[in-house]
Amino acid sequence: MEITEHLFLNLSILFILFLLGFIIFEKYKKWVMSKRMMTIFLIIMLWFCIQFSYHPVPFARYDLRIIPLVIGGVYLGVGPILVIVLILLRSLYGLDTGFYLAILLFVPFGIAVWRLYPWFWTQAPSKRILISVCLGAVLGMCTALGIGFSHSYILDAFLAYLILPALGIGMTSYCIEFILRNVEMQQQLLKTEKLKAVEQMGAAISHEIRNPLTAASGFVHLLCDDQLPRHKRKEYLAIVKEELSSAERVIKDYLTFAKPSIEQFEELNVKQEMRQIINIVQPLANQNSVEITTDFSVIGFIKGDRQKFHQCFVNVLKNAIEAMPNGGRLSVETEFMQNFVTITIADTGIGMTKEQLERLGEPFYSTKGKNGTGLGMMVVHSITRAMHGTISVESELGIGTTFQFKFPSFTTLETKNRR
């Protein structure tokens, strides 16, 4: 039973190595799961089998080379390559009887599995496992017969080569099919999520654009009346213009979210830019009885796109003001540090629950219900990421919400000279 014992130990080590290979594949999918890398892995397995084979006599080596040969032949279609490598490796240990028997057995096998490979992948997973096991059993039987004709280990050889290679191939095939099924399920899930996102996106954009376009269409229809007074015509045209501008803003927000990259960076004085942004939202603050207080750091420069920077913080400040329908206080502060410029915006509005806070910035989610699209906060997150910044948000119902933005600071010799 010496052959069986040694091959069983060989099988245990081989299977451990296969499992390690699968673990590495899971961790580094991009470069391990290529056909070339898998072929190299199987060649290493072949070398391992021959190097650590059982050879009670110099001209015979008993090992489990059948396992990597079958797996590589049927699952990768590289049977001829593996057979050539096997013959070259075996020649390093002597051109003896075992070497010539290997050529006689494995060359036809390599050609056969190469022809079998396309058909193999048309079969169901369970049939692929069965085919692999059967090939291993047939190859093992032929190996045992070759050993039996040359040596006196016929019973031990048949027991070892009829059971262990088929067992090893069966376990390995099952693991491969299991991984393939998981990968397929992940791809299907990802595809489903993408389709769902596209459907949600289409529905949201369609809804938000349809409303102003419907209104504009109605007023255009009224403008067709030749008897319409001049002052009414001007009023309707202004409404049509406003509705079209509303539809354009929705498209602009969507495009900013979909493609947030900034093509041209420029130096921004945070204090000056924030003052301009506050001037833009000041009428809305006055309308909602919101007091805006500021505390700006004297210095603080960052790199970014001025228009997108304004778009980002106009969205944040407008949301903060609208969160205080009965009035309140809005605080805007900046702080300069050696590596970062921090912008803190705090309101005394209605606040958000923990669930709302977790979903903030999620596509098409809005705390305003039917009055919001969720595009505004998506744009804020997209622009911040594009400018290499981060956002942290704290909120409490009835107390208010605090946004903290942190951007990498930008200082140059010219900037220092100006100071």
Tab-separated table of N, CA and C in Angstrom, residues 189-289:
chain	number	residue	atom	x	y	z
A	189	LEU	N	-26.100	40.080	-10.483
A	189	LEU	CA	-26.563	41.031	-9.472
A	189	LEU	C	-26.125	42.445	-9.828
A	190	LEU	N	-24.873	42.581	-10.265
A	190	LEU	CA	-24.368	43.896	-10.655
A	190	LEU	C	-25.143	44.442	-11.848
A	191	LYS	N	-25.425	43.572	-12.806
A	191	LYS	CA	-26.185	43.989	-13.982
A	191	LYS	C	-27.592	44.433	-13.591
A	192	THR	N	-28.213	43.672	-12.677
A	192	THR	CA	-29.562	44.023	-12.211
A	192	THR	C	-29.561	45.364	-11.502
A	193	GLU	N	-28.536	45.592	-10.660
A	193	GLU	CA	-28.454	46.860	-9.937
A	193	GLU	C	-28.245	48.027	-10.892
A	194	LYS	N	-27.428	47.808	-11.938
A	194	LYS	CA	-27.199	48.869	-12.915
A	194	LYS	C	-28.481	49.195	-13.672
A	195	LEU	N	-29.215	48.152	-14.065
A	195	LEU	CA	-30.478	48.373	-14.783
A	195	LEU	C	-31.480	49.101	-13.893
A	196	LYS	N	-31.511	48.719	-12.616
A	196	LYS	CA	-32.416	49.382	-11.689
A	196	LYS	C	-32.045	50.850	-11.521
A	197	ALA	N	-30.726	51.120	-11.440
A	197	ALA	CA	-30.274	52.506	-11.309
A	197	ALA	C	-30.640	53.321	-12.538
A	198	VAL	N	-30.486	52.701	-13.716
A	198	VAL	CA	-30.846	53.397	-14.958
A	198	VAL	C	-32.342	53.687	-14.997
A	199	GLU	N	-33.154	52.711	-14.567
A	199	GLU	CA	-34.602	52.913	-14.541
A	199	GLU	C	-34.979	54.049	-13.589
A	200	GLN	N	-34.365	54.038	-12.395
A	200	GLN	CA	-34.648	55.104	-11.427
A	200	GLN	C	-34.209	56.454	-11.971
A	201	MET	N	-33.036	56.456	-12.592
A	201	MET	CA	-32.513	57.704	-13.137
A	201	MET	C	-33.430	58.235	-14.228
A	202	GLY	N	-33.835	57.332	-15.130
A	202	GLY	CA	-34.717	57.758	-16.209
A	202	GLY	C	-36.042	58.282	-15.697
A	203	ALA	N	-36.590	57.590	-14.685
A	203	ALA	CA	-37.876	58.018	-14.126
A	203	ALA	C	-37.762	59.383	-13.464
A	204	ALA	N	-36.680	59.571	-12.686
A	204	ALA	CA	-36.506	60.842	-11.976
A	204	ALA	C	-36.276	61.997	-12.944
A	205	ILE	N	-35.379	61.796	-13.901
A	205	ILE	CA	-35.094	62.865	-14.861
A	205	ILE	C	-36.328	63.180	-15.692
A	206	SER	N	-37.015	62.110	-16.139
A	206	SER	CA	-38.220	62.299	-16.945
A	206	SER	C	-39.279	63.092	-16.178
A	207	HIS	N	-39.460	62.727	-14.902
A	207	HIS	CA	-40.479	63.402	-14.085
A	207	HIS	C	-40.134	64.873	-13.903
A	208	GLU	N	-38.863	65.146	-13.571
A	208	GLU	CA	-38.469	66.519	-13.269
A	208	GLU	C	-38.451	67.401	-14.508
A	209	ILE	N	-38.168	66.812	-15.673
A	209	ILE	CA	-38.140	67.618	-16.895
A	209	ILE	C	-39.536	67.766	-17.481
A	210	ARG	N	-40.363	66.713	-17.313
A	210	ARG	CA	-41.702	66.764	-17.898
A	210	ARG	C	-42.546	67.899	-17.309
A	211	ASN	N	-42.434	68.121	-16.004
A	211	ASN	CA	-43.262	69.160	-15.363
A	211	ASN	C	-43.045	70.546	-15.969
A	212	PRO	N	-41.774	71.048	-16.009
A	212	PRO	CA	-41.608	72.381	-16.618
A	212	PRO	C	-41.912	72.406	-18.113
A	213	LEU	N	-41.618	71.309	-18.818
A	213	LEU	CA	-41.904	71.290	-20.259
A	213	LEU	C	-43.403	71.287	-20.520
A	214	THR	N	-44.153	70.586	-19.676
A	214	THR	CA	-45.610	70.583	-19.825
A	214	THR	C	-46.177	71.984	-19.612
A	215	ALA	N	-45.654	72.645	-18.554
A	215	ALA	CA	-46.111	74.012	-18.287
A	215	ALA	C	-45.744	74.942	-19.437
A	216	ALA	N	-44.502	74.823	-19.913
A	216	ALA	CA	-44.059	75.674	-21.024
A	216	ALA	C	-44.895	75.425	-22.275
A	217	SER	N	-45.211	74.145	-22.532
A	217	SER	CA	-46.024	73.802	-23.698
A	217	SER	C	-47.407	74.433	-23.606
A	218	GLY	N	-47.965	74.446	-22.400
A	218	GLY	CA	-49.289	75.042	-22.219
A	218	GLY	C	-49.301	76.535	-22.507
A	219	PHE	N	-48.255	77.217	-22.019
A	219	PHE	CA	-48.204	78.662	-22.261
A	219	PHE	C	-47.864	78.984	-23.718
A	220	VAL	N	-47.074	78.122	-24.379
A	220	VAL	CA	-46.813	78.315	-25.805
A	220	VAL	C	-48.114	78.202	-26.588
A	221	HIS	N	-48.970	77.256	-26.172
A	221	HIS	CA	-50.267	77.106	-26.821
A	221	HIS	C	-51.103	78.381	-26.651
A	222	LEU	N	-51.042	78.985	-25.455
A	222	LEU	CA	-51.787	80.232	-25.221
A	222	LEU	C	-51.232	81.378	-26.063
A	223	LEU	N	-49.906	81.348	-26.284
A	223	LEU	CA	-49.284	82.424	-27.066
A	223	LEU	C	-49.707	82.402	-28.531
A	224	CYS	N	-50.263	81.276	-28.966
A	224	CYS	CA	-50.718	81.178	-30.365
A	224	CYS	C	-51.973	82.016	-30.626
A	225	ASP	N	-52.604	82.491	-29.572
A	225	ASP	CA	-53.826	83.303	-29.710
A	225	ASP	C	-53.447	84.707	-30.208
A	226	ASP	N	-53.876	85.052	-31.393
A	226	ASP	CA	-53.544	86.368	-31.969
A	226	ASP	C	-54.158	87.510	-31.185
A	227	GLN	N	-55.234	87.253	-30.447
A	227	GLN	CA	-55.921	88.305	-29.710
A	227	GLN	C	-55.332	88.538	-28.319
A	228	LEU	N	-54.247	87.831	-27.977
A	228	LEU	CA	-53.669	87.926	-26.629
A	228	LEU	C	-53.054	89.303	-26.436
A	229	PRO	N	-53.385	89.972	-25.313
A	229	PRO	CA	-52.812	91.302	-25.052
A	229	PRO	C	-51.282	91.246	-24.947
A	230	ARG	N	-50.666	92.388	-25.229
A	230	ARG	CA	-49.206	92.452	-25.249
A	230	ARG	C	-48.603	92.138	-23.879
A	231	HIS	N	-49.214	92.689	-22.804
A	231	HIS	CA	-48.648	92.479	-21.462
A	231	HIS	C	-48.783	91.008	-21.043
A	232	LYS	N	-49.889	90.340	-21.502
A	232	LYS	CA	-50.045	88.920	-21.205
A	232	LYS	C	-49.014	88.082	-21.987
A	233	ARG	N	-48.741	88.499	-23.219
A	233	ARG	CA	-47.771	87.770	-24.033
A	233	ARG	C	-46.386	87.808	-23.359
A	234	LYS	N	-46.003	89.003	-22.855
A	234	LYS	CA	-44.719	89.127	-22.166
A	234	LYS	C	-44.700	88.281	-20.894
A	235	GLU	N	-45.813	88.279	-20.173
A	235	GLU	CA	-45.893	87.496	-18.938
A	235	GLU	C	-45.746	86.002	-19.231
A	236	TYR	N	-46.442	85.543	-20.274
A	236	TYR	CA	-46.368	84.120	-20.629
A	236	TYR	C	-44.968	83.736	-21.125
A	237	LEU	N	-44.344	84.624	-21.899
A	237	LEU	CA	-42.995	84.350	-22.389
A	237	LEU	C	-41.997	84.244	-21.226
A	238	ALA	N	-42.179	85.099	-20.225
A	238	ALA	CA	-41.290	85.038	-19.051
A	238	ALA	C	-41.465	83.718	-18.305
A	239	ILE	N	-42.741	83.258	-18.228
A	239	ILE	CA	-42.999	81.976	-17.556
A	239	ILE	C	-42.382	80.822	-18.338
A	240	VAL	N	-42.539	80.867	-19.689
A	240	VAL	CA	-41.951	79.822	-20.525
A	240	VAL	C	-40.437	79.791	-20.351
A	241	LYS	N	-39.812	80.969	-20.324
A	241	LYS	CA	-38.364	81.045	-20.146
A	241	LYS	C	-37.934	80.459	-18.806
A	242	GLU	N	-38.690	80.761	-17.767
A	242	GLU	CA	-38.373	80.255	-16.427
A	242	GLU	C	-38.522	78.733	-16.365
A	243	GLU	N	-39.563	78.209	-16.993
A	243	GLU	CA	-39.772	76.759	-16.977
A	243	GLU	C	-38.680	76.029	-17.758
A	244	LEU	N	-38.270	76.601	-18.876
A	244	LEU	CA	-37.178	75.989	-19.647
A	244	LEU	C	-35.861	76.054	-18.880
A	245	SER	N	-35.662	77.146	-18.159
A	245	SER	CA	-34.457	77.256	-17.333
A	245	SER	C	-34.465	76.210	-16.228
A	246	SER	N	-35.659	75.931	-15.689
A	246	SER	CA	-35.783	74.908	-14.649
A	246	SER	C	-35.410	73.537	-15.197
A	247	ALA	N	-35.889	73.224	-16.404
A	247	ALA	CA	-35.533	71.946	-17.028
A	247	ALA	C	-34.036	71.872	-17.312
A	248	GLU	N	-33.448	72.988	-17.725
A	248	GLU	CA	-32.006	73.024	-17.988
A	248	GLU	C	-31.204	72.786	-16.720
A	249	ARG	N	-31.675	73.325	-15.586
A	249	ARG	CA	-30.962	73.129	-14.321
A	249	ARG	C	-30.954	71.653	-13.915
A	250	VAL	N	-32.090	70.962	-14.152
A	250	VAL	CA	-32.155	69.536	-13.829
A	250	VAL	C	-31.139	68.757	-14.665
A	251	ILE	N	-31.086	69.059	-15.967
A	251	ILE	CA	-30.136	68.378	-16.852
A	251	ILE	C	-28.699	68.692	-16.447
A	252	LYS	N	-28.463	69.947	-16.088
A	252	LYS	CA	-27.115	70.361	-15.676
A	252	LYS	C	-26.682	69.630	-14.413
A	253	ASP	N	-27.595	69.517	-13.442
A	253	ASP	CA	-27.282	68.796	-12.201
A	253	ASP	C	-26.988	67.328	-12.492
A	254	TYR	N	-27.787	66.743	-13.380
A	254	TYR	CA	-27.571	65.331	-13.721
A	254	TYR	C	-26.223	65.131	-14.399
A	255	LEU	N	-25.884	66.000	-15.352
A	255	LEU	CA	-24.612	65.873	-16.046
A	255	LEU	C	-23.437	66.082	-15.109
A	256	THR	N	-23.586	66.976	-14.143
A	256	THR	CA	-22.521	67.187	-13.169
A	256	THR	C	-22.317	65.944	-12.323
A	257	PHE	N	-23.436	65.292	-11.968
A	257	PHE	CA	-23.322	64.050	-11.189
A	257	PHE	C	-22.718	62.930	-12.028
A	258	ALA	N	-23.179	62.820	-13.284
A	258	ALA	CA	-22.732	61.723	-14.139
A	258	ALA	C	-21.274	61.875	-14.554
A	259	LYS	N	-20.820	63.127	-14.714
A	259	LYS	CA	-19.438	63.368	-15.126
A	259	LYS	C	-18.857	64.498	-14.284
A	260	PRO	N	-18.459	64.177	-13.042
A	260	PRO	CA	-18.025	65.212	-12.118
A	260	PRO	C	-16.578	65.639	-12.284
A	261	SER	N	-15.833	65.047	-13.220
A	261	SER	CA	-14.415	65.353	-13.336
A	261	SER	C	-14.210	66.823	-13.693
A	262	ILE	N	-13.148	67.393	-13.151
A	262	ILE	CA	-12.822	68.792	-13.396
A	262	ILE	C	-11.650	68.832	-14.356
A	263	GLU	N	-11.866	69.417	-15.525
A	263	GLU	CA	-10.843	69.405	-16.566
A	263	GLU	C	-9.759	70.443	-16.319
A	264	GLN	N	-10.112	71.584	-15.734
A	264	GLN	CA	-9.135	72.654	-15.528
A	264	GLN	C	-9.237	73.182	-14.103
A	265	PHE	N	-8.154	73.017	-13.343
A	265	PHE	CA	-8.119	73.512	-11.976
A	265	PHE	C	-7.578	74.942	-11.967
A	266	GLU	N	-8.118	75.747	-11.058
A	266	GLU	CA	-7.616	77.105	-10.867
A	266	GLU	C	-7.533	77.392	-9.376
A	267	GLU	N	-6.748	78.389	-9.038
A	267	GLU	CA	-6.568	78.740	-7.634
A	267	GLU	C	-7.774	79.539	-7.146
A	268	LEU	N	-8.365	79.082	-6.045
A	268	LEU	CA	-9.569	79.728	-5.501
A	268	LEU	C	-9.282	80.272	-4.106
A	269	ASN	N	-9.615	81.539	-3.909
A	269	ASN	CA	-9.559	82.143	-2.578
A	269	ASN	C	-10.877	81.814	-1.879
A	270	VAL	N	-10.829	80.930	-0.910
A	270	VAL	CA	-12.052	80.405	-0.302
A	270	VAL	C	-12.891	81.522	0.319
A	271	LYS	N	-12.238	82.463	0.988
A	271	LYS	CA	-12.970	83.559	1.633
A	271	LYS	C	-13.748	84.378	0.602
A	272	GLN	N	-13.098	84.751	-0.492
A	272	GLN	CA	-13.771	85.549	-1.521
A	272	GLN	C	-14.906	84.766	-2.186
A	273	GLU	N	-14.642	83.488	-2.503
A	273	GLU	CA	-15.662	82.689	-3.188
A	273	GLU	C	-16.883	82.483	-2.298
A	274	MET	N	-16.669	82.240	-1.013
A	274	MET	CA	-17.792	82.020	-0.102
A	274	MET	C	-18.607	83.300	0.066
A	275	ARG	N	-17.954	84.456	0.054
A	275	ARG	CA	-18.698	85.728	0.137
A	275	ARG	C	-19.607	85.896	-1.082
A	276	GLN	N	-19.085	85.569	-2.262
A	276	GLN	CA	-19.902	85.673	-3.470
A	276	GLN	C	-21.087	84.706	-3.419
A	277	ILE	N	-20.839	83.495	-2.928
A	277	ILE	CA	-21.919	82.504	-2.839
A	277	ILE	C	-22.991	82.968	-1.859
A	278	ILE	N	-22.574	83.548	-0.738
A	278	ILE	CA	-23.546	84.046	0.244
A	278	ILE	C	-24.371	85.179	-0.356
A	279	ASN	N	-23.751	86.033	-1.166
A	279	ASN	CA	-24.503	87.104	-1.826
A	279	ASN	C	-25.579	86.536	-2.745
A	280	ILE	N	-25.291	85.383	-3.358
A	280	ILE	CA	-26.264	84.770	-4.264
A	280	ILE	C	-27.495	84.276	-3.497
A	281	VAL	N	-27.279	83.669	-2.325
A	281	VAL	CA	-28.395	83.070	-1.581
A	281	VAL	C	-28.993	84.030	-0.558
A	282	GLN	N	-28.431	85.231	-0.422
A	282	GLN	CA	-28.925	86.170	0.588
A	282	GLN	C	-30.417	86.529	0.406
A	283	PRO	N	-30.876	86.784	-0.853
A	283	PRO	CA	-32.321	87.073	-1.008
A	283	PRO	C	-33.209	85.930	-0.516
A	284	LEU	N	-32.815	84.680	-0.769
A	284	LEU	CA	-33.597	83.543	-0.292
A	284	LEU	C	-33.572	83.480	1.233
A	285	ALA	N	-32.435	83.812	1.839
A	285	ALA	CA	-32.331	83.830	3.307
A	285	ALA	C	-33.243	84.908	3.886
A	286	ASN	N	-33.247	86.092	3.269
A	286	ASN	CA	-34.119	87.166	3.740
A	286	ASN	C	-35.585	86.772	3.636
A	287	GLN	N	-35.917	86.094	2.540
A	287	GLN	CA	-37.295	85.667	2.320
A	287	GLN	C	-37.753	84.675	3.386
A	288	ASN	N	-36.826	83.845	3.906
A	288	ASN	CA	-37.163	82.841	4.910
A	288	ASN	C	-36.794	83.267	6.335
A	289	SER	N	-36.449	84.560	6.493
A	289	SER	CA	-36.090	85.108	7.814
A	289	SER	C	-34.920	84.350	8.445
